[in-house]
Coordinates of N, CA and C in Angstrom, one line a residue:
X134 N 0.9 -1.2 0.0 CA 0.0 0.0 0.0 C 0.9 1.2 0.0
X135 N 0.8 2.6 -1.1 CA 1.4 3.3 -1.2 C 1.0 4.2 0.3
X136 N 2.0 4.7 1.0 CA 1.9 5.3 2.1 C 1.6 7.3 1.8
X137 N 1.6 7.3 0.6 CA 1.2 9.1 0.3 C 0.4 9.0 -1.1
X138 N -0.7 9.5 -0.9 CA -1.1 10.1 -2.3 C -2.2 10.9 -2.2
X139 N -2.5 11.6 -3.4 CA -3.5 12.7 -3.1 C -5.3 12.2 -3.3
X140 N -5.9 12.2 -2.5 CA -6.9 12.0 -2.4 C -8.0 13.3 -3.6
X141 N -7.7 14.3 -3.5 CA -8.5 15.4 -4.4 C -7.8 16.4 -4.6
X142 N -7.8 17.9 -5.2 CA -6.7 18.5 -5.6 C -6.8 19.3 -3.6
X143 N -6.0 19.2 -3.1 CA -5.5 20.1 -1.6 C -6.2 18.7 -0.6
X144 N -6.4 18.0 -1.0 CA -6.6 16.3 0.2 C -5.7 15.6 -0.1
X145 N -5.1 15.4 0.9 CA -3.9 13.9 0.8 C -3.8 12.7 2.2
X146 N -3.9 11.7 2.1 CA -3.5 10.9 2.8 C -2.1 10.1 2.7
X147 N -2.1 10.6 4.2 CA -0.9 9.9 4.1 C -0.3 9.0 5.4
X148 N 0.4 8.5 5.4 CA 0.5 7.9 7.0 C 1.1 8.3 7.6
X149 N 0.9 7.8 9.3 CA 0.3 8.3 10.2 C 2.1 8.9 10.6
X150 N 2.7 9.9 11.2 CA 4.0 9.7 11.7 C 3.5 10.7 13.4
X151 N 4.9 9.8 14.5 CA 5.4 10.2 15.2 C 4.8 12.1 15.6
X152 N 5.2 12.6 14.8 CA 4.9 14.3 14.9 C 3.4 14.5 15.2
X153 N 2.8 13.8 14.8 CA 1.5 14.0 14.7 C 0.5 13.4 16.1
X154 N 0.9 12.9 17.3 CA 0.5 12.7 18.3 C -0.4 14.2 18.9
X155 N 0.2 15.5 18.4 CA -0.3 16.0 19.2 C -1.8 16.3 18.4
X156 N -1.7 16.0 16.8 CA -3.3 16.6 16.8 C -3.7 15.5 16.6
X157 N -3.8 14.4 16.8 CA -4.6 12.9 17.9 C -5.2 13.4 18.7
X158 N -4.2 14.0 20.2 CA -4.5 14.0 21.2 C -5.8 15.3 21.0
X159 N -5.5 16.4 20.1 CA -6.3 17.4 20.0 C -8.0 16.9 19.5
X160 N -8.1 15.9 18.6 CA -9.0 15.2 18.3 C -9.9 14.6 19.0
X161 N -9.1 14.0 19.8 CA -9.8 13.2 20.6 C -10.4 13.4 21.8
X162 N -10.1 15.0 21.8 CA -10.4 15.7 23.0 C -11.8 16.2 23.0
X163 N -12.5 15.7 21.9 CA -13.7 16.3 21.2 C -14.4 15.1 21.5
X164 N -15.8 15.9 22.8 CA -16.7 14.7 23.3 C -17.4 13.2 22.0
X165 N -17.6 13.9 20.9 CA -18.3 13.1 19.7 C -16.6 12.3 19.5
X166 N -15.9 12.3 19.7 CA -14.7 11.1 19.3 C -14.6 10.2 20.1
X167 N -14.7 10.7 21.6 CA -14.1 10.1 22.6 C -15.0 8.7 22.7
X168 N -16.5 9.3 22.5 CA -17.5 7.9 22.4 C -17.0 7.2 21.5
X169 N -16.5 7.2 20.1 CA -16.3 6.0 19.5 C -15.3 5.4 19.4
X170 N -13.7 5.5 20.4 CA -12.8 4.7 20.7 C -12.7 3.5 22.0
X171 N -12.1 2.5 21.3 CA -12.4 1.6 22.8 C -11.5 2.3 23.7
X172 N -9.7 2.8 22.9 CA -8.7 2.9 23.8 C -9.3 4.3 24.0
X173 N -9.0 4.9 24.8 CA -9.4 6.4 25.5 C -7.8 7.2 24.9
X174 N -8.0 8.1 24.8 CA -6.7 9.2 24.1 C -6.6 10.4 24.9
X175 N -6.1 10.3 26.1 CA -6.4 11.5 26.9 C -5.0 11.9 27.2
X176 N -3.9 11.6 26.5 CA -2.9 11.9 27.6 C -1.5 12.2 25.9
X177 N -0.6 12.9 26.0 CA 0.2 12.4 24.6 C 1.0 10.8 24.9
X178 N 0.9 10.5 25.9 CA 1.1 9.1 25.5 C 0.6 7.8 24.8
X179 N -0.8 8.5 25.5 CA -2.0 7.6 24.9 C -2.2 7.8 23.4
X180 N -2.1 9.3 22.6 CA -1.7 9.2 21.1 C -0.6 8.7 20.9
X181 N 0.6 8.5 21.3 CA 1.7 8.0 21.1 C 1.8 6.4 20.6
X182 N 0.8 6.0 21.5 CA 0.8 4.4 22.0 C -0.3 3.9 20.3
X183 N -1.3 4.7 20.4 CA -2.1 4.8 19.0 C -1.7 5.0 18.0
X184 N -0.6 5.7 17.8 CA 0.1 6.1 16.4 C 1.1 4.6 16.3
X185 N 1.5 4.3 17.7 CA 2.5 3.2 17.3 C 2.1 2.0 16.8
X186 N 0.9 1.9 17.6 CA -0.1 0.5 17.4 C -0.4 0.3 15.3
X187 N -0.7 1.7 15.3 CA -1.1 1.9 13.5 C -0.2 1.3 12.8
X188 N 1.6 1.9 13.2 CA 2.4 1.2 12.5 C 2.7 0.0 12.5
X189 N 2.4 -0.4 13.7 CA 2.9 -2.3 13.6 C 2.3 -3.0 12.6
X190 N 0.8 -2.4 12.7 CA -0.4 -3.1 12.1 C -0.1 -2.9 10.5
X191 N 0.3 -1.7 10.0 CA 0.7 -1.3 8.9 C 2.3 -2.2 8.4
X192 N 2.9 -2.4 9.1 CA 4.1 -3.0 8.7 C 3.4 -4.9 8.6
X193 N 2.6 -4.9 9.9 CA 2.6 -6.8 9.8 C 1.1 -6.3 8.5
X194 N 0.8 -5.5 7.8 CA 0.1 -5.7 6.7 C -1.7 -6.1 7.1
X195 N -2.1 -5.9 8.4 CA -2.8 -6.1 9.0 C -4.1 -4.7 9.1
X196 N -4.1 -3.9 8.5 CA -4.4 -2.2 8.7 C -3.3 -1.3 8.1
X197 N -4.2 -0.4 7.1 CA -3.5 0.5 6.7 C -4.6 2.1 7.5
X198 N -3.8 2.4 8.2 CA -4.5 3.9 8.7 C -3.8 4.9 8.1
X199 N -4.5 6.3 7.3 CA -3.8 7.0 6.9 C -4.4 8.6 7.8
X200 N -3.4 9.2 8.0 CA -3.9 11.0 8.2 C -4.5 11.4 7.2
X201 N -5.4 12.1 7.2 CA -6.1 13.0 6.2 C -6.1 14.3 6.3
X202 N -5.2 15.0 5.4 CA -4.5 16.4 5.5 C -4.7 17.5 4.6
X203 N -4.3 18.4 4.7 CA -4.6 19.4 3.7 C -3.1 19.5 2.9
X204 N -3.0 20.7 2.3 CA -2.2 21.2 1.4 C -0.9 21.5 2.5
X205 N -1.6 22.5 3.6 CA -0.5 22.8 4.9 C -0.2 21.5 5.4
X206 N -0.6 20.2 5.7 CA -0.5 18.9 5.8 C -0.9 19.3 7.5
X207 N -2.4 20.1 7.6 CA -3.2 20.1 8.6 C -3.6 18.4 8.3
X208 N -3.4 18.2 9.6 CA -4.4 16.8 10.3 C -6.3 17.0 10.3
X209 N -7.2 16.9 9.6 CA -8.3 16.7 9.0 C -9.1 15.7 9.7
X210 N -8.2 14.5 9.7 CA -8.7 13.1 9.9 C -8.2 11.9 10.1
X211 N -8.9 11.1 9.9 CA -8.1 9.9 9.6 C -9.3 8.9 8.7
X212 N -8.8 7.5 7.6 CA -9.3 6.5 6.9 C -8.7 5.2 7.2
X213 N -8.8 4.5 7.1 CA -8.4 3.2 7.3 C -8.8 2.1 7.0
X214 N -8.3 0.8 6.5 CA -8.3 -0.6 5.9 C -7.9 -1.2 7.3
X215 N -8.9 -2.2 8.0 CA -8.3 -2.5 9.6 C -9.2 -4.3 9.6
X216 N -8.8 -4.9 9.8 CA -9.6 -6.6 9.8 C -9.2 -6.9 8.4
X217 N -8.1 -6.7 7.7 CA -7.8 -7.6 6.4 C -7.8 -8.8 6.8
X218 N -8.6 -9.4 6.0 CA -8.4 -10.9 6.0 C -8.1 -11.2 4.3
X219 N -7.0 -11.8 4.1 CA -6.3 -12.1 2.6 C -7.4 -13.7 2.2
X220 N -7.4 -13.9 2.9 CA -8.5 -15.1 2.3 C -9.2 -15.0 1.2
X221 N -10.3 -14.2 2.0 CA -11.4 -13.4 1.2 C -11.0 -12.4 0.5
X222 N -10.2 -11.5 0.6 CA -9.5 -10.4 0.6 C -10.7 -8.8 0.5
X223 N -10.7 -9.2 2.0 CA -11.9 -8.2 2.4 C -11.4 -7.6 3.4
X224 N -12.0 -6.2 3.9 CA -11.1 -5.5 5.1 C -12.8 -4.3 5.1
X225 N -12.0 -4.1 6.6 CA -13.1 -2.6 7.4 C -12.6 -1.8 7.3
X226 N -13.4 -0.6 6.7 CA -13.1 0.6 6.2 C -13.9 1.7 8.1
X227 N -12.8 2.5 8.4 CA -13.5 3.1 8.9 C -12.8 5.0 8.9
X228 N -13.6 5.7 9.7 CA -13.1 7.1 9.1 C -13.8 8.0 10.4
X229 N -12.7 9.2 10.8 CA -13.0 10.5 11.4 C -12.6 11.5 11.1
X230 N -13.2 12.8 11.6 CA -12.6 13.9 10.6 C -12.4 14.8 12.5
X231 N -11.7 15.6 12.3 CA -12.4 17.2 13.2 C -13.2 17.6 13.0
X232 N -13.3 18.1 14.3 CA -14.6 19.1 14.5 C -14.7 19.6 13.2
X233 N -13.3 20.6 13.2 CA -13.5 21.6 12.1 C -13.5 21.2 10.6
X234 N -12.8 19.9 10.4 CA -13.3 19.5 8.9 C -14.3 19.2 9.0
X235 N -15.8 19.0 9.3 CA -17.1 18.0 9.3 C -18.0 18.7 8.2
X236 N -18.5 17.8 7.7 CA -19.4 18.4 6.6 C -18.7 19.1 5.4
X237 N -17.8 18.8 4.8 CA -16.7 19.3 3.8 C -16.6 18.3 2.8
X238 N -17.2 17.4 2.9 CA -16.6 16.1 2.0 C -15.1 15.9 2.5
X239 N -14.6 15.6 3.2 CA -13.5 15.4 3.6 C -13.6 14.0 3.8
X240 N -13.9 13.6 4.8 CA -14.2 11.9 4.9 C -14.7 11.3 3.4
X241 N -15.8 11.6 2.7 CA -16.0 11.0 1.8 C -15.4 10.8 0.7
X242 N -14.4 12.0 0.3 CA -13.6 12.0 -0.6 C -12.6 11.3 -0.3
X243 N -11.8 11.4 1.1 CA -11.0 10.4 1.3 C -10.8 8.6 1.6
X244 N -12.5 8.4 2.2 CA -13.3 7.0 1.9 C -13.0 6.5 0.0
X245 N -13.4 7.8 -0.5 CA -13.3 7.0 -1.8 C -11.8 6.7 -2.5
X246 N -10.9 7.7 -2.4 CA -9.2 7.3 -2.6 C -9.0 6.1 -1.5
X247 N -9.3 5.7 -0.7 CA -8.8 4.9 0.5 C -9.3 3.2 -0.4
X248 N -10.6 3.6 -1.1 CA -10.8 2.7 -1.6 C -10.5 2.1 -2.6
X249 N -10.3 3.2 -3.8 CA -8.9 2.4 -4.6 C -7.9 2.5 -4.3
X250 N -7.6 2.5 -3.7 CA -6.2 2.4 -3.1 C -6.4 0.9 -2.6
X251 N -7.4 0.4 -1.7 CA -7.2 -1.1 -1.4 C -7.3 -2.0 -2.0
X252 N -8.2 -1.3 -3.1 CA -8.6 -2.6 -4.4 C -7.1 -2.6 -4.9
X253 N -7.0 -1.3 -5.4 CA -5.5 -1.5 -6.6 C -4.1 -2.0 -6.1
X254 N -4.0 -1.2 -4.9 CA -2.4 -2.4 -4.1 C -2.3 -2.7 -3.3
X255 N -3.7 -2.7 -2.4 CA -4.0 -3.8 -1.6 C -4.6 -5.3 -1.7
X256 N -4.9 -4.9 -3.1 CA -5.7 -6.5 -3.6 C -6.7 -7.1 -2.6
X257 N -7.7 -6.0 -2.5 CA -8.9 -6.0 -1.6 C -9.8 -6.3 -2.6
X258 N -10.8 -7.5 -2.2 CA -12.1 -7.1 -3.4 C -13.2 -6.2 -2.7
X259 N -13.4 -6.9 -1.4 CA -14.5 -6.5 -0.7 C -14.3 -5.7 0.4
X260 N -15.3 -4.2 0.3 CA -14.8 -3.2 1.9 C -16.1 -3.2 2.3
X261 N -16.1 -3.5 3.7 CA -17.3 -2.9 4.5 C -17.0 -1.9 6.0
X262 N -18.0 -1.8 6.2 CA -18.1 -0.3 7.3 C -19.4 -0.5 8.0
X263 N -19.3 0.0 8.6 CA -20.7 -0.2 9.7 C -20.9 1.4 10.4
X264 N -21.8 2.3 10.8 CA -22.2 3.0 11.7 C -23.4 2.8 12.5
X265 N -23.7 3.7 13.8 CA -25.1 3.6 14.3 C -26.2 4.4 13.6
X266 N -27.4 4.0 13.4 CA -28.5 4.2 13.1 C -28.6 5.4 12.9
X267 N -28.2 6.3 14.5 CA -28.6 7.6 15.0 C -27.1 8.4 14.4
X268 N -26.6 8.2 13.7 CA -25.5 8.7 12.7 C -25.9 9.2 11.7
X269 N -26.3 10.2 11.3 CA -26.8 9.7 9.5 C -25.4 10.5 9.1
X270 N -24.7 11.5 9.3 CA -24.0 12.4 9.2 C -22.5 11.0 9.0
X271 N -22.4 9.7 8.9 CA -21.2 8.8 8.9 C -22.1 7.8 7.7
X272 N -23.3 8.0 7.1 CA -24.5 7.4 6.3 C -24.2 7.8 4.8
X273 N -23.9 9.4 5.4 CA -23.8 10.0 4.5 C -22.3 10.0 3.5
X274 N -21.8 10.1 4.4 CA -20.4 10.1 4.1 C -19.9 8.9 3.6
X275 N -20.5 7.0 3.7 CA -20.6 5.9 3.4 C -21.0 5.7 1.5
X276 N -22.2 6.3 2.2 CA -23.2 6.6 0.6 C -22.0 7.1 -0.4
X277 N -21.4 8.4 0.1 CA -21.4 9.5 -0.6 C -19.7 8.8 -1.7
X278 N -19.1 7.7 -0.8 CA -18.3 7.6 -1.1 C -18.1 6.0 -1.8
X279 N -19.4 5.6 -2.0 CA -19.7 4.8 -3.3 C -20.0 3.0 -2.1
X280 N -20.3 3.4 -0.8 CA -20.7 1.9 -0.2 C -22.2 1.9 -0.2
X281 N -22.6 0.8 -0.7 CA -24.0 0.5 -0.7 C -24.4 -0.2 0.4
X282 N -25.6 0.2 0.8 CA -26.4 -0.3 2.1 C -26.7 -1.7 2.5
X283 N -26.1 -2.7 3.1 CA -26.8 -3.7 3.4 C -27.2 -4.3 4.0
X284 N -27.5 -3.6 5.2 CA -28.4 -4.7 6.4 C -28.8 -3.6 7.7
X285 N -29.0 -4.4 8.4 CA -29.2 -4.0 10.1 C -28.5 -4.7 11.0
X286 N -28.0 -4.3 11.4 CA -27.4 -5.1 12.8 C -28.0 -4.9 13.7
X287 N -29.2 -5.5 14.5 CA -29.5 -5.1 16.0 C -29.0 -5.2 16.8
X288 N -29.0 -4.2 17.8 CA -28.5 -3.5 19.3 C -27.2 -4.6 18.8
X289 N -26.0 -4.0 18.2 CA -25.1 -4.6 18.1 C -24.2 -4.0 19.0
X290 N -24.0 -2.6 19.0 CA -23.0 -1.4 19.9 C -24.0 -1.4 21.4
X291 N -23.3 -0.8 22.5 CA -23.7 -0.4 23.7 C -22.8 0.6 24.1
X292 N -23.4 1.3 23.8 CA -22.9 3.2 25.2 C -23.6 3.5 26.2
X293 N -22.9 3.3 26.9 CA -23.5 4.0 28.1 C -24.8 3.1 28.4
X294 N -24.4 2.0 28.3 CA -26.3 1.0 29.3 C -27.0 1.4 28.2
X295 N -26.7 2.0 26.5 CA -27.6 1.9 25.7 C -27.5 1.2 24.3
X296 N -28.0 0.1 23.9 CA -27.9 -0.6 22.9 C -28.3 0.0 21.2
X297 N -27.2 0.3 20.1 CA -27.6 0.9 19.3 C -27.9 -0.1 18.2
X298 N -28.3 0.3 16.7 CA -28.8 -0.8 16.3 C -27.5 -0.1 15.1
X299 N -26.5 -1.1 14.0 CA -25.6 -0.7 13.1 C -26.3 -0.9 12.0
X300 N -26.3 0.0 10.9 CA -26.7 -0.3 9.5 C -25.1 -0.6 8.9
X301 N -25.1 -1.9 7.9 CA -23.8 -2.0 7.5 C -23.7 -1.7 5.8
X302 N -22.6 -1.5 5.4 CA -22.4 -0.9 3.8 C -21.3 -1.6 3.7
X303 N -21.4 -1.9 2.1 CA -20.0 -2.6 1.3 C -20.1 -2.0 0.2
X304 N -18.8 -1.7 -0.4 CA -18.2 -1.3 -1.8 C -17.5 -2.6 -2.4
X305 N -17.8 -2.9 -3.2 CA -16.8 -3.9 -4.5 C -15.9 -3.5 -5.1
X306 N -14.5 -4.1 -5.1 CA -14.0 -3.6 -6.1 C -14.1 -5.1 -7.5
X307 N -14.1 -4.1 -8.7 CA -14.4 -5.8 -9.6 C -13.3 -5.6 -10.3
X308 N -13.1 -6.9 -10.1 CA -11.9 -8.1 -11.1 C -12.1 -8.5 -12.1
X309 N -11.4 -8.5 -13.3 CA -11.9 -8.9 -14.6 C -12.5 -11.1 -14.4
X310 N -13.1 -11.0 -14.3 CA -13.9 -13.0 -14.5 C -14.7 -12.7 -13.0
X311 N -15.1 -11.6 -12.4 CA -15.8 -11.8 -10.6 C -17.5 -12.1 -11.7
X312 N -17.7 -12.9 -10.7 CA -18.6 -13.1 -10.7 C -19.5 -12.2 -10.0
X313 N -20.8 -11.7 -10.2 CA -21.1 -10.7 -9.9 C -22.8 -10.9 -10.2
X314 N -23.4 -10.5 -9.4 CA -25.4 -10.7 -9.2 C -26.0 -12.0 -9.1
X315 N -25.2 -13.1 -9.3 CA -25.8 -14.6 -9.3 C -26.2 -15.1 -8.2
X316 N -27.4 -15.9 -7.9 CA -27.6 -16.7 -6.6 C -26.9 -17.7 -6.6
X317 N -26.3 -17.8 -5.4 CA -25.5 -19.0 -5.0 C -26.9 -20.1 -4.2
X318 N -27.7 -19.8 -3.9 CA -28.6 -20.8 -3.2 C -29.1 -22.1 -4.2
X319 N -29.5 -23.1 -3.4 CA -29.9 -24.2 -4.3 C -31.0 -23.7 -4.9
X320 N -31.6 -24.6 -6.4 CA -32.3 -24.0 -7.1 C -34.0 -24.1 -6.4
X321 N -33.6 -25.0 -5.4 CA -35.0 -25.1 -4.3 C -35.6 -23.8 -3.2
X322 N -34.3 -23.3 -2.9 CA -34.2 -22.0 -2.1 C -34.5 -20.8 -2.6
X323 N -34.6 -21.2 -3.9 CA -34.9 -19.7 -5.4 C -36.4 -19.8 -5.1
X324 N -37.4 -20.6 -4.3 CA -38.8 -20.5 -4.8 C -39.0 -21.8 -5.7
X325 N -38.2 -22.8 -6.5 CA -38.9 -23.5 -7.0 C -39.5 -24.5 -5.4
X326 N -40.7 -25.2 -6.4 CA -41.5 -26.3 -5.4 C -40.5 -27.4 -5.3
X327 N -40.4 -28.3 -4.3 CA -39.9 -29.9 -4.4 C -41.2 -30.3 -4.5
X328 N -40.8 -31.6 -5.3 CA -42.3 -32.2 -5.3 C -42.8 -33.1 -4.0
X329 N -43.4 -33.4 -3.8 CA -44.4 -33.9 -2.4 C -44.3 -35.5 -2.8

């Protein structure tokens, strides 16, 4: 996975370095972030320990997390490829912005370079993502950036003693021979009758 490229003309991702602990820590100081990490980020050690974690994961090929920056190579965000499994060759796409980027297409433009980027040299076919229900504003940004809708997850998440319910989304990337729209079910499970 190339570690820099430009996501739109003044958007680039790139990965994650050392320097950049302090606008983690600045991020994550923002009540709407803090809910969605397991590890808590309260301290520069605690971004320290998060930026380090990125790279192992990035070196053993396991997650690709990238910064999402501007032109000044302001910290924006962050995208990421995280649960590669080479099998399937499928991975979880997930994404945060700042405060102050929100609502800019920032996330979604960078969702969508994040995504060819995994198909083309990560040899990803399949990305998925998940948010809560009560998100539309991470729905949007999913949609916007070419993942289509597939399901419900009930009361999958819990904050706070409260059980949310996940809507999940996947993007394809296609391969020249993928098979693509066909039922795999037996031809009995399609609605034909067995006979009696």
């Amino acid at each position: 996975m190339r570690d820099h490229l430009e996501a739109s003309p003044g958007l680039w991702l790139r990965r994650w370095s050392e320097k950049d602990a302090r606008a983690v820590l600045t991020a994550f100081a923002d009540p709407l972030m803090r809910e969605q990490t397991r590890e808590p980020v309260a301290s520069p050690g605690d971004a320290e320990r998060r930026l380090a974690g990125q790279h192992r994961r990035w070196r053993a090929g396991t997650a690709f997390a990238f910064a999402v920056v501007d032109g000044q190579d302001t910290v924006l965000g962050q995208v990421a490829v995280s649960a590669i499994d080479r099998r399937h060759s499928t991975g979880w796409v997930s994404y945060w912005t700042t405060r102050a980027a929100r609502g800019g297409g920032v996330a979604s433009g960078a969702c969508r370079s994040l995504a060819r980027r995994a198909f083309d040299d990560a040899g990803l076919f399949r990305l998925e993502l998940g948010h809560r229900v009560n998100n539309p504003a991470s729905c949007r940004v999913a949609r916007a950036a070419g993942f289509a809708v597939e399901g419900l997850q009930r009361q999958k998440l819990e904050y706070d003693g409260v059980r949310h319910d996940v809507e999940t989304h996947a993007r394809l990337g296609h391969r020249p021979g993928a098979r693509r729209g066909r039922s795999t079910c037996p031809p009995a499970a399609r609605g034909r009758r067995r006979p009696t």
